Short mmCIF file of C-alpha atoms and ligand atoms in Angstrom, two decimals:
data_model
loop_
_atom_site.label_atom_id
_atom_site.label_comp_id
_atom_site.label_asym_id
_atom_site.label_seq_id
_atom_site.Cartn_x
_atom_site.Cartn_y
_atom_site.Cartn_z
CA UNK A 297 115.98 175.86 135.95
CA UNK A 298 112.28 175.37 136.54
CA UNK A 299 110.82 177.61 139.88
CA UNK A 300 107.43 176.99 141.17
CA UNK A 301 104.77 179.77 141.87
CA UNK A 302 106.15 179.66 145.82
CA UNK A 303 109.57 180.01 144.86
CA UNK A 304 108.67 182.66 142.23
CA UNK A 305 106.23 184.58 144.48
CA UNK A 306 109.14 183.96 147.31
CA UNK A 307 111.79 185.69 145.16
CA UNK A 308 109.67 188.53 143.91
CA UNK A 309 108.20 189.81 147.34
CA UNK A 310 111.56 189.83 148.81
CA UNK A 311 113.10 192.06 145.89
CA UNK A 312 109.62 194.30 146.21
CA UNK A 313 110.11 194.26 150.46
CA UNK A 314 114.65 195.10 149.37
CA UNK A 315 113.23 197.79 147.42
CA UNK A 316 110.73 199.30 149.33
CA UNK A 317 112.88 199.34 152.94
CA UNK A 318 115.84 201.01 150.39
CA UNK A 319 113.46 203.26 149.04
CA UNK A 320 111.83 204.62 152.66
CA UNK A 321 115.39 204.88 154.29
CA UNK A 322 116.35 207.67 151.66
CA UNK A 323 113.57 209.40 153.54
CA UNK A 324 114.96 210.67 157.03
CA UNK A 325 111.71 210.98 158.75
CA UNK A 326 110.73 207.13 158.47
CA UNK A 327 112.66 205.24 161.57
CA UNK A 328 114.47 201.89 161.49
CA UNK A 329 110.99 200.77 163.35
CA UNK A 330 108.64 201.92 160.83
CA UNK A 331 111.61 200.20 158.16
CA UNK A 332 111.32 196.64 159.37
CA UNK A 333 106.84 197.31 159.57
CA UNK A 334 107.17 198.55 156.17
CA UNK A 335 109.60 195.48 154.90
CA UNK A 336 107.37 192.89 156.08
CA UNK A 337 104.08 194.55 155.43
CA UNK A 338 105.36 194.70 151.77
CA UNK A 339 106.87 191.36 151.80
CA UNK A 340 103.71 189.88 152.69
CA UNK A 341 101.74 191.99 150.75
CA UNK A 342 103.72 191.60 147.26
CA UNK A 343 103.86 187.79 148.16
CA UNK A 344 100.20 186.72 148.33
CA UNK A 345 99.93 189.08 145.43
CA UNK A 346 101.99 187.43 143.37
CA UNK A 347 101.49 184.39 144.45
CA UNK A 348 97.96 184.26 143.45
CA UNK A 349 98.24 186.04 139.81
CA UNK A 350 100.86 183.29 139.16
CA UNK A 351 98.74 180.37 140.27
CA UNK A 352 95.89 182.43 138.58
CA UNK A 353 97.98 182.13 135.32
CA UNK A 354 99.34 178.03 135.87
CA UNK A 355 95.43 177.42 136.29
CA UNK A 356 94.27 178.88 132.92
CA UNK A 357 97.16 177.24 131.16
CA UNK A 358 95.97 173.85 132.06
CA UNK A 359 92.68 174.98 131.20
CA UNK A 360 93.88 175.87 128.02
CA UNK A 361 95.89 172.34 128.02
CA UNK A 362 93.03 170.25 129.05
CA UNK A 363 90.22 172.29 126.49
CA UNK A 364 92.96 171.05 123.57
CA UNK A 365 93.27 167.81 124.69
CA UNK A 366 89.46 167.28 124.86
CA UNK A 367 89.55 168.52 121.17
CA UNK A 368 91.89 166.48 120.38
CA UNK A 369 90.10 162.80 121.93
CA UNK A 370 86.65 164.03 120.23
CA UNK A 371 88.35 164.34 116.88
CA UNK A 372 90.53 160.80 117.34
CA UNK A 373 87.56 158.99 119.59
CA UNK A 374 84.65 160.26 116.81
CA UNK A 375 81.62 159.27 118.61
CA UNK A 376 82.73 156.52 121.34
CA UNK A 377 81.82 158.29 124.77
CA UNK A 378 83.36 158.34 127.60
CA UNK A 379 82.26 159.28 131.75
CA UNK A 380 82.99 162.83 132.37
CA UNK A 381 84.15 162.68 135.90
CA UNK A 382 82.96 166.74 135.52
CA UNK A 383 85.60 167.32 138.62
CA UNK A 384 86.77 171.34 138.89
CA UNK A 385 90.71 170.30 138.64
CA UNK A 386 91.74 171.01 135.18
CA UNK A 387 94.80 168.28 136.47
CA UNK A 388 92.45 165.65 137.70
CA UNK A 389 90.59 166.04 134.31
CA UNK A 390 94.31 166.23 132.35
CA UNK A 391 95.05 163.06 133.85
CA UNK A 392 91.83 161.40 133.02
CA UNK A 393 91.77 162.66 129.51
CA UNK A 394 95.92 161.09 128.84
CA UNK A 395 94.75 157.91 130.42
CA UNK A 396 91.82 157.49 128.24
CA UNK A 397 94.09 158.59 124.84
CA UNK A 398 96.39 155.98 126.41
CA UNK A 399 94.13 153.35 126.80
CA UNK A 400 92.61 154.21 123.45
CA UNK A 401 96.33 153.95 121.31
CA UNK A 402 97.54 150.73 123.49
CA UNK A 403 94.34 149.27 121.90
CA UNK A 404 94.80 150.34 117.86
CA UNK A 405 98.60 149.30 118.72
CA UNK A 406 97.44 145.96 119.95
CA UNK A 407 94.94 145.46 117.29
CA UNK A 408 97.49 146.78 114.50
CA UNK A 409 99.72 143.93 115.82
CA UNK A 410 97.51 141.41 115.53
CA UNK A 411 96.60 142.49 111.67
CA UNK A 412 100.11 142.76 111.27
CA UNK A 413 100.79 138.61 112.61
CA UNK A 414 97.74 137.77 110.68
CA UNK A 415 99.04 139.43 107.49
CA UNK A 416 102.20 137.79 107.59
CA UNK A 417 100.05 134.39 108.43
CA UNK A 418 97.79 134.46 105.68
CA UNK A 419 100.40 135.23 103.01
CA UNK A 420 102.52 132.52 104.19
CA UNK A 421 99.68 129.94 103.96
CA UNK A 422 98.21 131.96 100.58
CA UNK A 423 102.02 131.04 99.03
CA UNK A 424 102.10 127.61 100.12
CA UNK A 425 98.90 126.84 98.68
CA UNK A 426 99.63 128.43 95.68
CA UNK A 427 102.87 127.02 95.02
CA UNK A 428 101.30 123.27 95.35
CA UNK A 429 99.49 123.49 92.08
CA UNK A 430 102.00 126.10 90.39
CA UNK A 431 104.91 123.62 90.64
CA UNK A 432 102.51 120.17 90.02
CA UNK A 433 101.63 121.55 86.86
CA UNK A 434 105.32 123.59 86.52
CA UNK A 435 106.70 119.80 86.94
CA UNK A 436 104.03 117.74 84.04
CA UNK A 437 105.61 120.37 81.21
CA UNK A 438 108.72 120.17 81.69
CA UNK A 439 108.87 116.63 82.04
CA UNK A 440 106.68 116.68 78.80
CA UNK A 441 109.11 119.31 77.01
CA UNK A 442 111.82 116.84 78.07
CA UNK A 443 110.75 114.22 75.57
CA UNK A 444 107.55 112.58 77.13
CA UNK A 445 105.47 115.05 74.64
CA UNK A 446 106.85 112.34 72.03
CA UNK A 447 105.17 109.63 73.41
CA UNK A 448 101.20 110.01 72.77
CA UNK A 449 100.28 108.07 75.76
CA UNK A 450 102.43 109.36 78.72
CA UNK A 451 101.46 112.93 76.77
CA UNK A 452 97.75 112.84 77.04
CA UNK A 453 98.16 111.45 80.43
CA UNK A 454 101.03 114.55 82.02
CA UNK A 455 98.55 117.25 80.20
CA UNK A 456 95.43 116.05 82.09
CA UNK A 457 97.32 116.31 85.43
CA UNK A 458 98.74 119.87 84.34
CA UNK A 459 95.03 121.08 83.56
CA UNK A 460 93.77 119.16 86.83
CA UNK A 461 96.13 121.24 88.91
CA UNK A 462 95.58 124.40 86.67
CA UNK A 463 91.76 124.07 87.41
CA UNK A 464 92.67 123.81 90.78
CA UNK A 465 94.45 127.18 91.16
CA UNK A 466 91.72 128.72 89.47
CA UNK A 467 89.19 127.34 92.22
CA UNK A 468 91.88 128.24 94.91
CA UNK A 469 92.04 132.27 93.38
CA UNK A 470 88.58 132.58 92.69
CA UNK A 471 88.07 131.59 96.38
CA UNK A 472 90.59 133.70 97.58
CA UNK A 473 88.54 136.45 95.45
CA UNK A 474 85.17 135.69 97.50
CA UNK A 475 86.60 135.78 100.39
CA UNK A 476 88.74 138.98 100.50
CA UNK A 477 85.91 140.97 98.66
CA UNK A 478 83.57 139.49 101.70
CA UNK A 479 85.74 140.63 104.04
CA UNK A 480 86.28 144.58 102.66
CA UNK A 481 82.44 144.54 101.98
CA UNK A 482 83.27 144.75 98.04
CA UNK A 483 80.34 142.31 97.82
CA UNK A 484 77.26 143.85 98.67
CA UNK A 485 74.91 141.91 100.11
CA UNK A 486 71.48 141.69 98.45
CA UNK A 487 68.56 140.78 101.14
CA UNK A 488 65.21 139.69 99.73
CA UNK A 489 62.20 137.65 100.44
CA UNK A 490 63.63 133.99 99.03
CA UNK A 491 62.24 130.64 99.00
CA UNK A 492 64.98 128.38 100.79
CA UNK A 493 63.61 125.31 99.35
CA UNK A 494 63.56 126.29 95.58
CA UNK A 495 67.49 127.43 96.41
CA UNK A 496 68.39 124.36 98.11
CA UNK A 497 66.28 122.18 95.41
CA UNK A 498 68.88 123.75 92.71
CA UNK A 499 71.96 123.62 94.68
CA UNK A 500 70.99 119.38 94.75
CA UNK A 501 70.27 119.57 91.21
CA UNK A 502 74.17 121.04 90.45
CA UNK A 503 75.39 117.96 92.20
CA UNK A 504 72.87 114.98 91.46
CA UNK A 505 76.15 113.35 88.92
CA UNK A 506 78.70 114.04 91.62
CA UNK A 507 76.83 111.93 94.21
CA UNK A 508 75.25 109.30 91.76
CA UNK A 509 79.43 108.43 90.80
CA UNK A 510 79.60 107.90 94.70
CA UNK A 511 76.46 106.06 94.50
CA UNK A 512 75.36 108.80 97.60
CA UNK A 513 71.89 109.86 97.88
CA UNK A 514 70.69 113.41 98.21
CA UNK A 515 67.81 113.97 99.90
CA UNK A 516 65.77 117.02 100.25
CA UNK A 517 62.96 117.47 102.91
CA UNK A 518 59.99 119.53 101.37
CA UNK A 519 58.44 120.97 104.56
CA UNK A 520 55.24 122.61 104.12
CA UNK A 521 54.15 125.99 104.22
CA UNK A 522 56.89 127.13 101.63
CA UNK A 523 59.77 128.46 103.15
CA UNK A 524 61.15 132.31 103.43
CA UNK A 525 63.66 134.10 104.45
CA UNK A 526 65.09 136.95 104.30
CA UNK A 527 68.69 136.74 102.59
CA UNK A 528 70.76 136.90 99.37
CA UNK A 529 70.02 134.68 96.96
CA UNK A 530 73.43 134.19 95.67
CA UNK A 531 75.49 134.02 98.74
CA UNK A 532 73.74 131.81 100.43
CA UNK A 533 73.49 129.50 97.55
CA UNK A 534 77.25 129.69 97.70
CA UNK A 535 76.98 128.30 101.88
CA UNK A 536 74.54 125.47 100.73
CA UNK A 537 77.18 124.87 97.31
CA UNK A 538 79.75 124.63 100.08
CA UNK A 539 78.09 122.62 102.69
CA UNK A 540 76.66 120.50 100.21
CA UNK A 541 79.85 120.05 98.20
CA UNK A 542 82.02 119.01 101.71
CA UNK A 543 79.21 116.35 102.61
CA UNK A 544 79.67 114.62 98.85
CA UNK A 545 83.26 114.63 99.30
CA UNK A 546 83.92 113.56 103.03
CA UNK A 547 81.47 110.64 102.76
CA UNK A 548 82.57 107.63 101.05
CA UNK A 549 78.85 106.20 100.86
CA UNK A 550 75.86 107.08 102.42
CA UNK A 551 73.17 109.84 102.26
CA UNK A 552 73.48 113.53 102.34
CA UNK A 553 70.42 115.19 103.93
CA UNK A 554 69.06 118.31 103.84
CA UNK A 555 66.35 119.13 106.83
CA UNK A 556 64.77 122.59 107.85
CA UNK A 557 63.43 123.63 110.96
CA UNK A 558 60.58 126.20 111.41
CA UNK A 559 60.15 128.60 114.09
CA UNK A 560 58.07 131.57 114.43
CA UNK A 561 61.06 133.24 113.90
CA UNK A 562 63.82 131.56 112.03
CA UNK A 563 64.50 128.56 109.99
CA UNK A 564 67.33 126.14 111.01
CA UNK A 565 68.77 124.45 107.78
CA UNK A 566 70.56 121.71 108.04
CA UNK A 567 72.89 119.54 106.04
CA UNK A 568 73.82 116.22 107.25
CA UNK A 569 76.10 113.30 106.41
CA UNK A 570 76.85 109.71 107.20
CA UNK A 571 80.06 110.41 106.49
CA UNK A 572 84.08 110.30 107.64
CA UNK A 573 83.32 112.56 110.79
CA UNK A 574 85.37 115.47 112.24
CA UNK A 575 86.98 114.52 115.53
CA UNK A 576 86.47 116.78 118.48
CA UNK A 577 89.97 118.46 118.46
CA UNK A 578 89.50 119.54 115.29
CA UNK A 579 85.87 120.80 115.32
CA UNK A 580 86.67 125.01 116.21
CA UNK A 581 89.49 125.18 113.96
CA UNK A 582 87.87 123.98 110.67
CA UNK A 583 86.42 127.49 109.89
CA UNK A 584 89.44 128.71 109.92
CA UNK A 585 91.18 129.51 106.45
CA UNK A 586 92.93 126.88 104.80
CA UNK A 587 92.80 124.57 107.69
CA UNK A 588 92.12 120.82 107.26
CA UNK A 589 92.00 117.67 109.14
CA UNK A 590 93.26 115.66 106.53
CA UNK A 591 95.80 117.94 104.00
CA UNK A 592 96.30 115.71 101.54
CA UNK A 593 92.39 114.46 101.45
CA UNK A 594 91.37 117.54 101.00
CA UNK A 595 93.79 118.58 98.16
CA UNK A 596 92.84 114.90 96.82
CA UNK A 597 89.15 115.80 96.74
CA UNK A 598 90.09 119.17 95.19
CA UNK A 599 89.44 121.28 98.04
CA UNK A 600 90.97 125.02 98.78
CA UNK A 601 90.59 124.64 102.58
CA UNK A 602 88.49 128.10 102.50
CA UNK A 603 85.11 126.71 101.52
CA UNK A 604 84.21 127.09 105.74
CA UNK A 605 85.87 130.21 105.91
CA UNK A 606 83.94 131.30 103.03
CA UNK A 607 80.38 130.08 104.63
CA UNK A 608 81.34 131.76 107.78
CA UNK A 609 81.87 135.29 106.58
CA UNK A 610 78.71 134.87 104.17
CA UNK A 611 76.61 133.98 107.49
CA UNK A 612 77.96 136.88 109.60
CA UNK A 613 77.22 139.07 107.06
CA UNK A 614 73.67 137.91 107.78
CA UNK A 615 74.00 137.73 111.37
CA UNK A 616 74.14 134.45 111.55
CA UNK A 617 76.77 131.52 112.23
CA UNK A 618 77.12 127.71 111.21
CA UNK A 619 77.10 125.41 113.94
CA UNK A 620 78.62 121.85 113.55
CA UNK A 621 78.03 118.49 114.93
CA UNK A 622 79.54 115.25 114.40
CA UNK A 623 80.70 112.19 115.29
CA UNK A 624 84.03 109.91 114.27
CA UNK A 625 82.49 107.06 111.56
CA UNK A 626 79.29 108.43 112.20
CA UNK A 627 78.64 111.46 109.70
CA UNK A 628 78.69 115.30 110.59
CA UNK A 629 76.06 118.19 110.56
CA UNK A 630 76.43 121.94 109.56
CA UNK A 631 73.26 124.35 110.43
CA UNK A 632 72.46 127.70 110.33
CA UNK A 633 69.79 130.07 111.01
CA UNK A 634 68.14 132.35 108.68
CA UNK A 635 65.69 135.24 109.83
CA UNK A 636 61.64 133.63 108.29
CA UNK A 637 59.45 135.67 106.14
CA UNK A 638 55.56 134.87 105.87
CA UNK A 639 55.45 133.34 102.16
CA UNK A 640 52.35 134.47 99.75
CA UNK A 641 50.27 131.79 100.70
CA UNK A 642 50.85 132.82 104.53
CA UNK A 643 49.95 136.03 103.88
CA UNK A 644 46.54 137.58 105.48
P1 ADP B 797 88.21 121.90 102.04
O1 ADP B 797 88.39 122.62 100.77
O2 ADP B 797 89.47 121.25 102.53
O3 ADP B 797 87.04 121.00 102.07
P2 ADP B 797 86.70 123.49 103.93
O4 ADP B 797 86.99 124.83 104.51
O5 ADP B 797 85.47 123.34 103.14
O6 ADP B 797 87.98 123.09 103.10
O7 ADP B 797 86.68 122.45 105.11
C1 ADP B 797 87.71 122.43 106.06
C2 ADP B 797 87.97 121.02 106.55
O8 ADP B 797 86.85 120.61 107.35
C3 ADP B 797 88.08 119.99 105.46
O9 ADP B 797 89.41 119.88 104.98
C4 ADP B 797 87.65 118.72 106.17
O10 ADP B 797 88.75 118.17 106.87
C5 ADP B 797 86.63 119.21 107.18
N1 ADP B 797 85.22 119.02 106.74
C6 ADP B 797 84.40 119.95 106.23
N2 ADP B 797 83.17 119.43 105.98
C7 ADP B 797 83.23 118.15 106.35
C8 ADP B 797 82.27 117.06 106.35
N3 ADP B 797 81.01 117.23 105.93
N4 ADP B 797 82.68 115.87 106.83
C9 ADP B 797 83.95 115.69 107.29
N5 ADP B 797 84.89 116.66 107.31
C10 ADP B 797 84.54 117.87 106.85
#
């Protein structure tokens, strides 16, 4: 049974006023008069007495209560601050200091959910995509060990398509690689002074025979004064490999352009194509990891379905983002911004 400080302070001041009458009747001179005065003087007495030492004591227990609790949100919060309301109730405070905790674990719940659907998301799709070249190539041997292997032609032909789909799941892990090591910051990113042009000139070089077989012409604008910025070399060589790569393989003839626009601050590169298009629906999703507007087109052309996904992270990382235009039958556009440097010869 739990008693509150009245009930307590009730309790004990009548026992002390019991006592005291029981005590002063013993003594003959004190009359039933003086009795009652003395009861209720005591009674009162004993009561506020008590009743304030044990409200006295309730008040530094909270205190002690709340101090512990505010130890306890600076060591879980670490430096995110919160209002002090600075009011004199240790309850008020109590009450502000569990809401805020509350708040504080419904949010790490909520985002520990969302990691958790994602999880179970991403190794779905990473077994699907997996299994696609696994069993292809799982399928061309043991055909082959069923007796095609004896004939040379049907042979040559089933090991080509094994190693086609091997290659494939090496492209598809290696991705994977990039873009979990982006994504715990295992990859360091290196920021220098580079010349965009000279990284964009060798990213066409890489894939001059790839568009000459689709008789596609590459184009590079060479924008004068040279071009700086300040980012890593290698990843964003991997964005343009990526960008470029998608505007070779989604346009079935045509050019693929690359522009730059110079501000005092930034340059704008951009990649264009006269190409297949993306349609509209489609356009917000196609960052996304391993999603495509056309499955089997893209596992056709050899793609992983992360090369976006992979540009994306590499652009956050330099506080940046790839915007997207394009048009059905028309031909699409990817930019981004980098931050400019002044290049030697715009040096005072
Ligand atoms: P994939 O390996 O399938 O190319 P990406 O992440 O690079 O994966 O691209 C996602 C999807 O976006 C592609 O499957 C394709 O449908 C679409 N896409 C990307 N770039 C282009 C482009 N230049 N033109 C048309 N569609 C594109």
């Amino acid at each position: 049974m739990v008693y509150s400080a009245r009930t307590m302070a009730l309790l004990l001041a009548v026992f002390i006023a019991l006592v005291t009458v029981l005590f002063l009747s013993l003594v003959q001179s004190v009359k039933s008069d003086g009795l009652i005065v003395a009861g209720v003087i005591s009674f009162s007495g004993s009561y506020l007495l008590i009743y304030v030492v044990l409200e006295f004591l309730v008040f530094r227990e909270i205190n002690k209560i709340y101090k512990m609790l505010e130890k306890l949100r600076k060591k879980e919060l670490g430096n995110i601050r919160r209002e002090k309301s600075g009011a004199l109730n240790p309850l008020k405070n109590i009450n502000e200091e569990i809401f805020s905790f509350v708040l504080l674990k419904q949010k790490e719940i909520d985002e520990l959910k969302k990691l958790e659907a994602f999880r179970k998301e991403f190794i779905a799709d990473v077994s699907h995509e997996l299994k696609t070249p696994i069993f292809a190539a799982q399928g061309f041997v043991h055909t082959l060990l069923d007796g095609a292997v004896n004939d040379k032609h049907v042979r040559n032909r089933f090991l080509k398509k094994a190693a086609k789909s091997l290659d494939g799941l090496d492209v598809l892990v290696q991705d994977l690689l990039t873009l979990s090591q982006i994504e715990t910051g295992d990859i360091k990113m290196k920021f220098e002074s580079l010349d965009l042009h000279k990284l964009c000139a060798e990213v066409i070089e890489q894939f001059e025979e790839k568009a000459q077989k689709k008789n596609i012409k590459l184009k590079l604008s060479d924008p004068s004064p040279k071009l700086f910025v300040y980012a890593d070399w290698q990843r964003i060589t991997q964005v343009m490999t990526n960008l470029v790569s998608n505007a070779i393989s989604y346009t079935p003839v045509g050019d693929v352009m690359i522009n730059f626009e110079v501000s005092k601050k930034n340059i704008t590169t951009t990649v264009r194509d006269t190409g297949e298009g993306i349609p509209e629906q489609h356009l917000s999703r196609i960052f996304e990891r391993f999603y495509r507007v056309d499955k089997s087109r893209s596992r056709e052309k050899g793609g992983t379905g992360l090369g976006l996904a992979i540009v994306k992270h590499i652009l956050e990382g330099h506080g940046s983002r790839a915007e997207v235009e394009s048009t059905v039958g028309k031909g699409s556009s990817f930019s981004f911004k980098l931050p400019r440097m002044k290049g030697d010869d715009e040096k005072d």
